[in-house]
mmCIF file of C-alpha atoms and ligand atoms in Angstrom:
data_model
loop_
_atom_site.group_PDB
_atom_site.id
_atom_site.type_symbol
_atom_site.label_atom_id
_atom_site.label_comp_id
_atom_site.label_asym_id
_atom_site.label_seq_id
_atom_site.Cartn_x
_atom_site.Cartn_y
_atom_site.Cartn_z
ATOM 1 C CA UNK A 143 5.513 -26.386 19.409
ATOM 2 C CA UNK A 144 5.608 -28.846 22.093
ATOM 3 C CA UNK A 145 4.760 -27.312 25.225
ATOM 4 C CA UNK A 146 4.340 -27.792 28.709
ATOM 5 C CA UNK A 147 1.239 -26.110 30.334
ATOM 6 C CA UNK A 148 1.256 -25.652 34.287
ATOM 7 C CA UNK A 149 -2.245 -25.477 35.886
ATOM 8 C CA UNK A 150 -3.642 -26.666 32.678
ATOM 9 C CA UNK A 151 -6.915 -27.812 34.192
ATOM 10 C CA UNK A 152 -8.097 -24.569 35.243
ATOM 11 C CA UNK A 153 -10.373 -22.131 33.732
ATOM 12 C CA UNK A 154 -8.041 -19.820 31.861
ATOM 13 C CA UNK A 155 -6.049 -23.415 30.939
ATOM 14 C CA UNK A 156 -8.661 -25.307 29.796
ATOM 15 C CA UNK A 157 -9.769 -22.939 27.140
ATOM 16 C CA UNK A 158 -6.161 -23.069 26.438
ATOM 17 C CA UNK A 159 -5.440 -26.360 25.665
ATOM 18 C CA UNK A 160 -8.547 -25.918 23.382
ATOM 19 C CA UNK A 161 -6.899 -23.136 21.239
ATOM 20 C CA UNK A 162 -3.749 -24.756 21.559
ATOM 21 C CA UNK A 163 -5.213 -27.966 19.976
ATOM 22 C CA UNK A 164 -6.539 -25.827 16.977
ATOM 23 C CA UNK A 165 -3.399 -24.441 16.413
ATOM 24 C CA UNK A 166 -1.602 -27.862 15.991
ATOM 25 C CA UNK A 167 0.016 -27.500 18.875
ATOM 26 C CA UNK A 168 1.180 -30.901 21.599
ATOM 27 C CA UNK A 169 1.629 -30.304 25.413
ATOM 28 C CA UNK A 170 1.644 -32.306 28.215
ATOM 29 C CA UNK A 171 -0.376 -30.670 31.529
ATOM 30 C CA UNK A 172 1.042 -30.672 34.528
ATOM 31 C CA UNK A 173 -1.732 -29.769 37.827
ATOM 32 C CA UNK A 174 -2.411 -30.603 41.230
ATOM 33 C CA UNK A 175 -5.969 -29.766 41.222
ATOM 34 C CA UNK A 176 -6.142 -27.769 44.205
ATOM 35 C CA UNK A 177 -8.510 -25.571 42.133
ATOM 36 C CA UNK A 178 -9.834 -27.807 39.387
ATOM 37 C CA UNK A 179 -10.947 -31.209 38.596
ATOM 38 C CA UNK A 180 -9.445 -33.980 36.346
ATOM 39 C CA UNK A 181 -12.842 -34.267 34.206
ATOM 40 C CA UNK A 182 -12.180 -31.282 32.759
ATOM 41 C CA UNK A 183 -9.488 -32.182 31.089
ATOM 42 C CA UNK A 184 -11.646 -35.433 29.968
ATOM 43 C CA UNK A 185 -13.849 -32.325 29.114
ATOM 44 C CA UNK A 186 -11.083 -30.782 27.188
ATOM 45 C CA UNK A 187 -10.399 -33.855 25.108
ATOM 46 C CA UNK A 188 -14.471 -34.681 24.582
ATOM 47 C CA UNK A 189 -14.158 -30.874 22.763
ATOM 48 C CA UNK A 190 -10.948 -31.316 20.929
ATOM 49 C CA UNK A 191 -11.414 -35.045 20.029
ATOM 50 C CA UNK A 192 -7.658 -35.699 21.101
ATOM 51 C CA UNK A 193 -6.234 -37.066 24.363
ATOM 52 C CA UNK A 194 -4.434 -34.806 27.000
ATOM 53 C CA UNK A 195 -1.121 -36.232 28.520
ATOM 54 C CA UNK A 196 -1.426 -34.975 32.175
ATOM 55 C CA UNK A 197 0.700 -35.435 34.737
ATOM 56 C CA UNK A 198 -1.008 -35.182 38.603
ATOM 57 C CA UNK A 199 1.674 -33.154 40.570
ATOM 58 C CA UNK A 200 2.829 -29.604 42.639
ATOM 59 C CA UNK A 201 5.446 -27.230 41.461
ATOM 60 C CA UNK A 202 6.733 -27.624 44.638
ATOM 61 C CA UNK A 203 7.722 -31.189 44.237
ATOM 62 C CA UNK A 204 11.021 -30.674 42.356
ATOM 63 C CA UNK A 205 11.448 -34.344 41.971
ATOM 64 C CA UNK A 206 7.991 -34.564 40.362
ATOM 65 C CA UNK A 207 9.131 -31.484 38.334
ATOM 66 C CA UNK A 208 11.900 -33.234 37.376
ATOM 67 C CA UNK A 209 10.854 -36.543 36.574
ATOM 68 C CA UNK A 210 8.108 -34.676 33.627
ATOM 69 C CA UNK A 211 11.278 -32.363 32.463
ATOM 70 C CA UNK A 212 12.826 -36.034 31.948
ATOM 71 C CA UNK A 213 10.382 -37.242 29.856
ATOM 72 C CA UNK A 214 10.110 -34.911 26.539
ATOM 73 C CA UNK A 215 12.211 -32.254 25.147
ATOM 74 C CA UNK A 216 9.804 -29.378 25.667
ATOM 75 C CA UNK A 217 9.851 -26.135 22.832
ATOM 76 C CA UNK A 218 8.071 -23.942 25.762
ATOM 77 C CA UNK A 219 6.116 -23.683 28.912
ATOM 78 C CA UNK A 220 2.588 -21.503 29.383
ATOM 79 C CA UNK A 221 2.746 -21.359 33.459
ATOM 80 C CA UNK A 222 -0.608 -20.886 34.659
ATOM 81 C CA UNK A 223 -0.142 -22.472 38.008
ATOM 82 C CA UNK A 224 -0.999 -20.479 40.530
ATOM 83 C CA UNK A 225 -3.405 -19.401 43.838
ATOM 84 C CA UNK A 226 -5.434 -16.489 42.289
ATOM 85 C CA UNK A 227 -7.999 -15.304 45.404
ATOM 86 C CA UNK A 228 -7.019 -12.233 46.607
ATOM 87 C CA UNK A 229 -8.694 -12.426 49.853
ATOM 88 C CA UNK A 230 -7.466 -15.446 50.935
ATOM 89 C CA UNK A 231 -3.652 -13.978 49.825
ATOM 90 C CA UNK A 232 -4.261 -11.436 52.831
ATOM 91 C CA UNK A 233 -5.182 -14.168 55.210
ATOM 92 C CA UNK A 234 -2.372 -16.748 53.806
ATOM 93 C CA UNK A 235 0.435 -14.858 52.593
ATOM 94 C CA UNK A 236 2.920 -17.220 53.587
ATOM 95 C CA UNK A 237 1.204 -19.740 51.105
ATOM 96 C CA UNK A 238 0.831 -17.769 48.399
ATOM 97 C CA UNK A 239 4.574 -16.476 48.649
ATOM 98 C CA UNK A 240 5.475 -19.605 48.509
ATOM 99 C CA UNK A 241 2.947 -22.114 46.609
ATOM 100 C CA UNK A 242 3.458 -18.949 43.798
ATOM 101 C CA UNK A 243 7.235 -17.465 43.934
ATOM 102 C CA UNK A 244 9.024 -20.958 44.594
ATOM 103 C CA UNK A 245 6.502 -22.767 41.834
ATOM 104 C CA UNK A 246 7.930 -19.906 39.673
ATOM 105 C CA UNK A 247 11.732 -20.978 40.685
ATOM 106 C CA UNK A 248 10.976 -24.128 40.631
ATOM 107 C CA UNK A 249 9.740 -23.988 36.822
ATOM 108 C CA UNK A 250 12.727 -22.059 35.905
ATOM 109 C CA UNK A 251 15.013 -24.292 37.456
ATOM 110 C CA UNK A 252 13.978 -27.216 35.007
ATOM 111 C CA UNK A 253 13.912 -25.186 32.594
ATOM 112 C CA UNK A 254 17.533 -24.078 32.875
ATOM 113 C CA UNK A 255 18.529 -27.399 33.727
ATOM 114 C CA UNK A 256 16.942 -28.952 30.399
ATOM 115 C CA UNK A 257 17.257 -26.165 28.174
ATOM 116 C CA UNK A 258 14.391 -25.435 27.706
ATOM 117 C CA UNK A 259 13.899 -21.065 26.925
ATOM 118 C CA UNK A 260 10.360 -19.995 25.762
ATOM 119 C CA UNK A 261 8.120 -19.329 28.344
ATOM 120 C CA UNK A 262 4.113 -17.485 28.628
ATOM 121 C CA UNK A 263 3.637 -16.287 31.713
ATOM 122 C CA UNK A 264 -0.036 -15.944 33.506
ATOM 123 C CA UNK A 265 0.072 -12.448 34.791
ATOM 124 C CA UNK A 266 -2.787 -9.957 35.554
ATOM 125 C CA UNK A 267 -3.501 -6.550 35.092
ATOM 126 C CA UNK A 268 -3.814 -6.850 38.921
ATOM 127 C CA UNK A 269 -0.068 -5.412 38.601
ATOM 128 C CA UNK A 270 -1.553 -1.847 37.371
ATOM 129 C CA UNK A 271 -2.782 -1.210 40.904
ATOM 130 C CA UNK A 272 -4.949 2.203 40.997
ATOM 131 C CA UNK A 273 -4.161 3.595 37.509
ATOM 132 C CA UNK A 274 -3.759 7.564 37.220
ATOM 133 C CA UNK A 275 -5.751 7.547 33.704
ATOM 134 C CA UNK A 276 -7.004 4.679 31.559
ATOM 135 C CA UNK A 277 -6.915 2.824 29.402
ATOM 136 C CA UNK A 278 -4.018 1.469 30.766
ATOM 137 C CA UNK A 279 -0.814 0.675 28.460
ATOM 138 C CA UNK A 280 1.818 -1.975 29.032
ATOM 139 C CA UNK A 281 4.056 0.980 29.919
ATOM 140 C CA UNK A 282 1.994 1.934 33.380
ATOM 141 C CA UNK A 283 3.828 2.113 36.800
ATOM 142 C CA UNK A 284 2.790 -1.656 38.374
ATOM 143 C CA UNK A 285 2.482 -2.478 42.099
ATOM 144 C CA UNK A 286 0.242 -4.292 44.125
ATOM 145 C CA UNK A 287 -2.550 -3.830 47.108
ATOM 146 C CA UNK A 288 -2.393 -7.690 48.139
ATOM 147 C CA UNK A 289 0.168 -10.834 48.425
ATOM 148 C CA UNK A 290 -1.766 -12.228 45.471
ATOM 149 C CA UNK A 291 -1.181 -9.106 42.990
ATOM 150 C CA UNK A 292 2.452 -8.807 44.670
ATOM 151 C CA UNK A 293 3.230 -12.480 43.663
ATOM 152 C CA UNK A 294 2.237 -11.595 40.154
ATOM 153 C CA UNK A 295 4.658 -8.364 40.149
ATOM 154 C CA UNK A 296 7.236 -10.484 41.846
ATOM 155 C CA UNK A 297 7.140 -13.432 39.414
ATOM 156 C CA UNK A 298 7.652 -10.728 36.268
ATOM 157 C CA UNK A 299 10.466 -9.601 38.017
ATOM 158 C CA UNK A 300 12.076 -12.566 38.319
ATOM 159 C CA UNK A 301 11.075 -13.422 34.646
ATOM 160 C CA UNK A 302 12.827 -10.184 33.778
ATOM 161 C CA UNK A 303 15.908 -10.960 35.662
ATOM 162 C CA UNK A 304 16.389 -14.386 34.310
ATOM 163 C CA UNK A 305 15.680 -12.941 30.589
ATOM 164 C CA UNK A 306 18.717 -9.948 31.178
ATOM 165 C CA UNK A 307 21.057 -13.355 32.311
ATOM 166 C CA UNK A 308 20.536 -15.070 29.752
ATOM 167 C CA UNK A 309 19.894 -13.778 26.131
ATOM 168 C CA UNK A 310 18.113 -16.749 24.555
ATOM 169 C CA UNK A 311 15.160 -17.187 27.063
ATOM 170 C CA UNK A 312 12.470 -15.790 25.528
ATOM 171 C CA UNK A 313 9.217 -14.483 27.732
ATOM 172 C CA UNK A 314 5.892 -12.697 27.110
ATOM 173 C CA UNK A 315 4.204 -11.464 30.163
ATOM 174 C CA UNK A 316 0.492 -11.782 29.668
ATOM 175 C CA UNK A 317 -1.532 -9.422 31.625
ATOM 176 C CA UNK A 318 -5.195 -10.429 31.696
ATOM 177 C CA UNK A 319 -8.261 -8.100 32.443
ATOM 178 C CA UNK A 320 -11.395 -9.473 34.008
ATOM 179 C CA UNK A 321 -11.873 -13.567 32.177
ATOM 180 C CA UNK A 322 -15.533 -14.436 32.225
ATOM 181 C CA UNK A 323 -18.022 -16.820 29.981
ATOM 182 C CA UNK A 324 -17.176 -20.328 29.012
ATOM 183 C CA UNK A 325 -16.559 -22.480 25.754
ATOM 184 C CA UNK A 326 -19.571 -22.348 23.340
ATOM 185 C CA UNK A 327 -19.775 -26.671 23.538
ATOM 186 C CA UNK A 328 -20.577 -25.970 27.708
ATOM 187 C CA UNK A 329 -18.370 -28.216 28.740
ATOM 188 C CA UNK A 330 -15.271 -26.413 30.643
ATOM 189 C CA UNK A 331 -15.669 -22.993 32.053
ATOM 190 C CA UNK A 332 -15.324 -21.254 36.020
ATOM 191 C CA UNK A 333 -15.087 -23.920 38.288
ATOM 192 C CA UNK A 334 -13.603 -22.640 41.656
ATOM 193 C CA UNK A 335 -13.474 -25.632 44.277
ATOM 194 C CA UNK A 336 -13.991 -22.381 46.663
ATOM 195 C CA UNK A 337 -16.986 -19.638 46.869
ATOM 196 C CA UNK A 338 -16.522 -17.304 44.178
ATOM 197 C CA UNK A 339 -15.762 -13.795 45.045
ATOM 198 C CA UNK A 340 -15.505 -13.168 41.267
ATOM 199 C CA UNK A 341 -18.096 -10.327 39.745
ATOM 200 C CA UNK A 342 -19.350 -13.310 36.938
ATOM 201 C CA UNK A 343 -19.438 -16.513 39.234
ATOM 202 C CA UNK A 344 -21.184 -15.019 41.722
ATOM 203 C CA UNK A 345 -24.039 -13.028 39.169
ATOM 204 C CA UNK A 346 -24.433 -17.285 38.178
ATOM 205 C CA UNK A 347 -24.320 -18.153 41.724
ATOM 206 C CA UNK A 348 -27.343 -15.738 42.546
ATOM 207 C CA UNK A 349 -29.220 -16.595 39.162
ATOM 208 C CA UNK A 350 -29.002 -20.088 40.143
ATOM 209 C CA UNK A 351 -30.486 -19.485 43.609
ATOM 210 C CA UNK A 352 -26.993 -20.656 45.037
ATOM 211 C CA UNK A 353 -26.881 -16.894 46.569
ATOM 212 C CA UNK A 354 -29.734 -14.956 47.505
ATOM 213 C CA UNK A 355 -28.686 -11.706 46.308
ATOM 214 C CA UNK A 356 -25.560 -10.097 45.197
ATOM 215 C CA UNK A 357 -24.058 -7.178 46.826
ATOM 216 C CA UNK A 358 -23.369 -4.546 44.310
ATOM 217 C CA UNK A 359 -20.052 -2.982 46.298
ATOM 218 C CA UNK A 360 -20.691 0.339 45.829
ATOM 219 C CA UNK A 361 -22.541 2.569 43.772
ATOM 220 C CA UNK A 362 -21.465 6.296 44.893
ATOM 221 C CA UNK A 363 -17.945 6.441 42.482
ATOM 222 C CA UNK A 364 -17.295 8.103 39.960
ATOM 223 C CA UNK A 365 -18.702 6.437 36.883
ATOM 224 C CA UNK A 366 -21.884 7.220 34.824
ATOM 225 C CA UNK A 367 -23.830 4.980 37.234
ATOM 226 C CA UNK A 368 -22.067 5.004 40.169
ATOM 227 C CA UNK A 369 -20.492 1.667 40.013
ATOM 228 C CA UNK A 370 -16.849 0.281 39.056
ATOM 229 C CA UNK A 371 -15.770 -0.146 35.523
ATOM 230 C CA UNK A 372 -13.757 -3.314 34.157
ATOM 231 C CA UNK A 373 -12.531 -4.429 31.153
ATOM 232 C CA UNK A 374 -14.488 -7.962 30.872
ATOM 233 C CA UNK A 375 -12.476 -10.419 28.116
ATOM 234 C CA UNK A 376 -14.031 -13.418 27.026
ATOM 235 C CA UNK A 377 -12.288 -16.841 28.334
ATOM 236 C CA UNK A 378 -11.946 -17.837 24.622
ATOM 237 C CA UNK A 379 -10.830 -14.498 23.454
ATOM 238 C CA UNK A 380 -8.094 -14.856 26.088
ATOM 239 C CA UNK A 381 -6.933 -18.320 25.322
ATOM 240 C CA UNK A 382 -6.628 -17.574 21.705
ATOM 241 C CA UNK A 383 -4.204 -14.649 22.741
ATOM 242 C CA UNK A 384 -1.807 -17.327 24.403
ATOM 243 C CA UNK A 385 -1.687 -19.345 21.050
ATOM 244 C CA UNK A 386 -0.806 -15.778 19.329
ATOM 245 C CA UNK A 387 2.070 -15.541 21.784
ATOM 246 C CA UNK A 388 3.436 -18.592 21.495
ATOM 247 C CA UNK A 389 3.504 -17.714 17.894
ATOM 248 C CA UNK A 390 5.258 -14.789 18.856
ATOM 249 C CA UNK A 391 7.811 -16.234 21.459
ATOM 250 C CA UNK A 392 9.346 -17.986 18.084
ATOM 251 C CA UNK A 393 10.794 -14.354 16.375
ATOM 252 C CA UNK A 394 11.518 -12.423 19.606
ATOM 253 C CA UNK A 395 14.278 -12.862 22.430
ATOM 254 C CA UNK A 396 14.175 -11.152 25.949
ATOM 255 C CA UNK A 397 10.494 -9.844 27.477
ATOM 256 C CA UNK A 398 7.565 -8.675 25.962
ATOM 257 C CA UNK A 399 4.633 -7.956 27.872
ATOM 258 C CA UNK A 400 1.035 -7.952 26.766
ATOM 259 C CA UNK A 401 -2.736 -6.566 27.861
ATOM 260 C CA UNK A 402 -5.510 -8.652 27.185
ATOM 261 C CA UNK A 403 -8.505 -7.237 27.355
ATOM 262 C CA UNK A 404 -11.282 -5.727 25.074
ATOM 263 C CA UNK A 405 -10.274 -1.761 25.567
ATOM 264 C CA UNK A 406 -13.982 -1.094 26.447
ATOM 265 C CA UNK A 407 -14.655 -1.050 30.268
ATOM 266 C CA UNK A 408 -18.199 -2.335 31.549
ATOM 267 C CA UNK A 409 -19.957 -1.546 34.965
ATOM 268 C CA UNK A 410 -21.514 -3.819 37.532
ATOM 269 C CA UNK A 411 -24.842 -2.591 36.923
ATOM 270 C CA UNK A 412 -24.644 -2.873 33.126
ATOM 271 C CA UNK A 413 -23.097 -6.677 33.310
ATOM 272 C CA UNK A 414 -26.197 -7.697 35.561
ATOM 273 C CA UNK A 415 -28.291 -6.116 33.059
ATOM 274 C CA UNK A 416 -26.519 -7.882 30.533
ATOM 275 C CA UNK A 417 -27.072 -11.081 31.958
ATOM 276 C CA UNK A 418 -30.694 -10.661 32.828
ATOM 277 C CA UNK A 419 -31.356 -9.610 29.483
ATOM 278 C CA UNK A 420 -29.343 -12.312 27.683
ATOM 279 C CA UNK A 421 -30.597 -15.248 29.150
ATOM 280 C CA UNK A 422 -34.286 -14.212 30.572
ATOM 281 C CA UNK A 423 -33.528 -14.916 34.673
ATOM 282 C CA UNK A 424 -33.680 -12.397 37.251
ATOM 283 C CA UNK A 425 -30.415 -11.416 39.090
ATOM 284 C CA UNK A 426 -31.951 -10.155 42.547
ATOM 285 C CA UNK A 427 -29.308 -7.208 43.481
ATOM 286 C CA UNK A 428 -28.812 -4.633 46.528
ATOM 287 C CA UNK A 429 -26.061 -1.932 47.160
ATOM 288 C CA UNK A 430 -23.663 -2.215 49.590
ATOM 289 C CA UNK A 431 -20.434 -1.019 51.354
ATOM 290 C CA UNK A 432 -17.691 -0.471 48.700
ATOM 291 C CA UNK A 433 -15.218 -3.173 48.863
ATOM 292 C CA UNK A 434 -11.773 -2.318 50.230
ATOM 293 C CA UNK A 435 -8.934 -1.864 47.663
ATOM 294 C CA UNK A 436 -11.355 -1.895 44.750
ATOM 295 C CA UNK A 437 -10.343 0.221 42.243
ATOM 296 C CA UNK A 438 -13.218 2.211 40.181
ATOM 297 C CA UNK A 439 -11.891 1.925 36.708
ATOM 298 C CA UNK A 440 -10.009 -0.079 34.611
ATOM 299 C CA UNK A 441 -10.007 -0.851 31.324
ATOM 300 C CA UNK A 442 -7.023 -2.115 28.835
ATOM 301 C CA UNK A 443 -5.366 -0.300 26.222
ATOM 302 C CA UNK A 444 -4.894 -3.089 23.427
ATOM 303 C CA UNK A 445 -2.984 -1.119 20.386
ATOM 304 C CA UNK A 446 0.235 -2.943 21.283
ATOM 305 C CA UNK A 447 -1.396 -6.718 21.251
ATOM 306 C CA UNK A 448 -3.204 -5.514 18.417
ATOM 307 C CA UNK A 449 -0.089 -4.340 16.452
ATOM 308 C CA UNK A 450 2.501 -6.604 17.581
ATOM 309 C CA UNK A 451 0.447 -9.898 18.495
ATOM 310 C CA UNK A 452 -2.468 -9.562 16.107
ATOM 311 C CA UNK A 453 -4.568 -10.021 19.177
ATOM 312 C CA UNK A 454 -8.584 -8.684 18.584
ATOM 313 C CA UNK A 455 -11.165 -9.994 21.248
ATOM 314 C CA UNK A 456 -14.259 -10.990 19.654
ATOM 315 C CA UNK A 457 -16.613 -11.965 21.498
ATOM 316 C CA UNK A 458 -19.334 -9.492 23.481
ATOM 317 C CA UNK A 459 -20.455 -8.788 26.970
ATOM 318 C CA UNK A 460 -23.928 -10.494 25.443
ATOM 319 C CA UNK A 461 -22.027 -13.370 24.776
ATOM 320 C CA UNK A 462 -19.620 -13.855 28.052
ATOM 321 C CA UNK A 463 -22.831 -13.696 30.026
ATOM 322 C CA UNK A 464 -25.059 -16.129 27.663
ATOM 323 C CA UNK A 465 -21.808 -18.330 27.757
ATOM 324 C CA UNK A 466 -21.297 -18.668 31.562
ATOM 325 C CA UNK A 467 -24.841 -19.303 32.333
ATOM 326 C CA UNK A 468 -24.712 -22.275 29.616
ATOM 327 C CA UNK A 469 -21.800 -23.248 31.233
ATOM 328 C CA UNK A 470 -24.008 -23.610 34.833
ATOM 329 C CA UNK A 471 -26.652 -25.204 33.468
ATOM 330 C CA UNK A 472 -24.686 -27.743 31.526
ATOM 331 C CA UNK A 473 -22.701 -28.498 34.529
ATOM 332 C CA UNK A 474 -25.242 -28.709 37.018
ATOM 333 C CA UNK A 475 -27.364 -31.170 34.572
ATOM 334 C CA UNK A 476 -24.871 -33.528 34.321
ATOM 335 C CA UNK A 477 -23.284 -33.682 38.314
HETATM 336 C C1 WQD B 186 -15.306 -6.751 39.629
HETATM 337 C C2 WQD B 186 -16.221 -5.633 40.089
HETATM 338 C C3 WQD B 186 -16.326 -5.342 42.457
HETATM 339 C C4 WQD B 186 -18.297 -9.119 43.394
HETATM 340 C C5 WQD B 186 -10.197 -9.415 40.368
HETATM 341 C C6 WQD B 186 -9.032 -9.878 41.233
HETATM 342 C C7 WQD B 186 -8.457 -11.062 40.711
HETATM 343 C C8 WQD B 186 -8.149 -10.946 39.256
HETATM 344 C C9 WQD B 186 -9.373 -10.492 38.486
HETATM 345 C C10 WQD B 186 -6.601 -12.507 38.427
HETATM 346 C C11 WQD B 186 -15.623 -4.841 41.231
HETATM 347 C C12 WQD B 186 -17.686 -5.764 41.892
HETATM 348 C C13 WQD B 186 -17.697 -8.081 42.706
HETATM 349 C C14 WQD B 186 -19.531 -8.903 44.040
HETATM 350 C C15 WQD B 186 -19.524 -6.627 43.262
HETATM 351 N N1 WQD B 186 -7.853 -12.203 38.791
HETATM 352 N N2 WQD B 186 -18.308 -6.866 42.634
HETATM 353 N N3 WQD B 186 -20.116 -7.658 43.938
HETATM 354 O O1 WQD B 186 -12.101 -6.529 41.350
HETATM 355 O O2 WQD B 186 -11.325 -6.612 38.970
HETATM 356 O O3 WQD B 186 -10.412 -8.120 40.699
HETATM 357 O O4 WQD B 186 -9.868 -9.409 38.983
HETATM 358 O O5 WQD B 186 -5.691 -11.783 38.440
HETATM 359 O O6 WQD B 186 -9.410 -12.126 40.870
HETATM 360 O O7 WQD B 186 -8.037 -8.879 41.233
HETATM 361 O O8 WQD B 186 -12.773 -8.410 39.790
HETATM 362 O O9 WQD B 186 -14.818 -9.757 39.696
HETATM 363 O O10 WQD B 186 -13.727 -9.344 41.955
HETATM 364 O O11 WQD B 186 -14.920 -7.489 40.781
HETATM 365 O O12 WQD B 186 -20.058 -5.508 43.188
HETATM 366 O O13 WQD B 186 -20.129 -9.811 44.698
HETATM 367 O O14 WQD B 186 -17.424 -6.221 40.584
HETATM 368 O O15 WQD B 186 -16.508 -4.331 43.436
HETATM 369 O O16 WQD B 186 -15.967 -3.480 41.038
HETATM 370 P P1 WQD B 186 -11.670 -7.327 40.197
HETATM 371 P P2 WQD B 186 -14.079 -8.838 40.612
#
């Protein structure tokens, strides 16, 4: 297919456009790298061996929007364009109601105007809230605790809506777990322009010396060490899903929505463990307050991916942590 990919120079895009490129798939990327950097889509293209059209631009900017809509008869659009800090969504709501809803409108929009009807959306499993039980199935009540996760439930339900009007648009809802690690080659991974608040970044933050310690948030719930559970997915594992949904998107009509995760939830302590272990460098850590809104355990149910999508992730904890230290090193070598 011939796709458009919003935010296609970020983490989760970048390792994207990678499995997209595999899959003999051509796109065009449209970003406005207020959380990413051109090089790595130069970094994308130094993996794949192909050249990435990319367009510099904001959702926001319907003439910009307008003016790439003009240019190519597009199959489908992966929308990963988004703010994704949940902090900062409690300090800026107005921003992230905005930069995320009306990007969202926007996209649709153009893609009414031009006809365009299959679209991937970038959703999180953010939208679960608190879950009564887990693992959690596509089928769970969703909410949010934060303008961030509310922008994600917000932006399915307009999905939804505009899916019921019109019977040939065609959407899957991804819902992602916890993304961590990087691309085996080193060369794109977790970037953030701002300070990571992340679990992952900041465990490579503090192994780098970046950080003098990490604060483990807690260690007094109710897990077999006292610390929160999540369902860790590597960045690759996740990307390939997105190729197995555009597959999808081609033999379906109306929404379908998607976990991706591994099924198998992981604690703090055990991921800093992980990491020590995996790559040999000392991860100096200290207990600390809990962390408001932080939920103790969640972990993905992935029968239906597995069934309907054909979705497996691969790769282990071992190798997300050995992968996003790589990813540091590499990086910091060669700025
Ligand atoms: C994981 C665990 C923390 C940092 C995020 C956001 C959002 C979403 C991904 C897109 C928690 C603990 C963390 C630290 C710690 N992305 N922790 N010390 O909480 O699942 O939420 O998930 O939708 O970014 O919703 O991920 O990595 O922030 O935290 O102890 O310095 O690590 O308490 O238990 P989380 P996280």
């Amino acid at each position: 297919m011939n796709l458009l990919v919003t935010g296609g120079a970020g983490y989760i895009g970048t390792h994207t456009l990678v499995e997209l490129t595999k899959a003999g798939h051509t796109f065009t990327v449209i970003d406005n790298f207020y959380n990413s950097k051109p090089q790595a889509l130069k970094n994308v293209e130094q993996i794949t061996g192909k050249p990435v059209r990319f367009f510099e631009g904001d959702l926001l900017d319907r003439e910009f929007l307008a003016s790439v809509f003009d240019l190519d008869k597009f199959d489908g659009v992966i929308h990963f364009a988004a703010f994704k800090a949940v902090g900062e969504s409690v300090a800026k709501p107005i921003e992230y109601y905005n930069n995320n809803l009306t990007g969202t409108l926007n996209l649709l929009a153009e893609m009414k105007r031009c006809g365009v009807e299959n679209l991937v959306y970038s959703s999180s499993a953010t939208v679960y809230g608190e879950p009564e039980t887990v693992p959690v199935t596509e089928n769970f009540p969703t909410s949010a605790t934060n303008p961030y996760g509310w922008t994600k439930w917000m932006s399915e339900q307009i999905l939804q809506d505009v899916a019921k009007a019109d019977p040939d648009f065609s959407v899957i809802l991804l819902r992602y777990f916890n993304p961590v690690g990087a691309h085996e080659s080193g060369l794109i991974g977790e970037d953030p322009n701002d300070i990571p608040n992340n679990l992952m970044p900041r465990i490579v933050s503090v192994a780098a010396g970046k950080i003098d310690h990490l604060d483990v948030f807690g260690n007094d719930y109710d897990t077999e060490d006292g610390t929160c559970l999540r369902d860790y997915i590597h960045v690759c594992d996740l990307a390939w899903g997105h190729c197995l949904a555009i597959e999808k998107l081609q033999h379906m009509k109306g929404v379908e929505i998607f976990n991706l995760g591994t099924g198998r939830g992981t604690s703090v302590n055990e991921l800093i463990e992980g990491f020590e272990r995996v790559n040999g460098v000392p991860v100096p850590h200290k207990v600390s307050e809990r962390r408001p809104g932080d939920v103790p355990v969640v972990y993905a149910d992935v029968e239906k991916s597995r069934r309907e999508l054909g979705f497996e992730a691969k790769h282990t904890v071992d190798e997300m942590c050995r992968d996003a230290w790589k990813y540091y090193k590499n990086h910091t070598e060669n700025n």
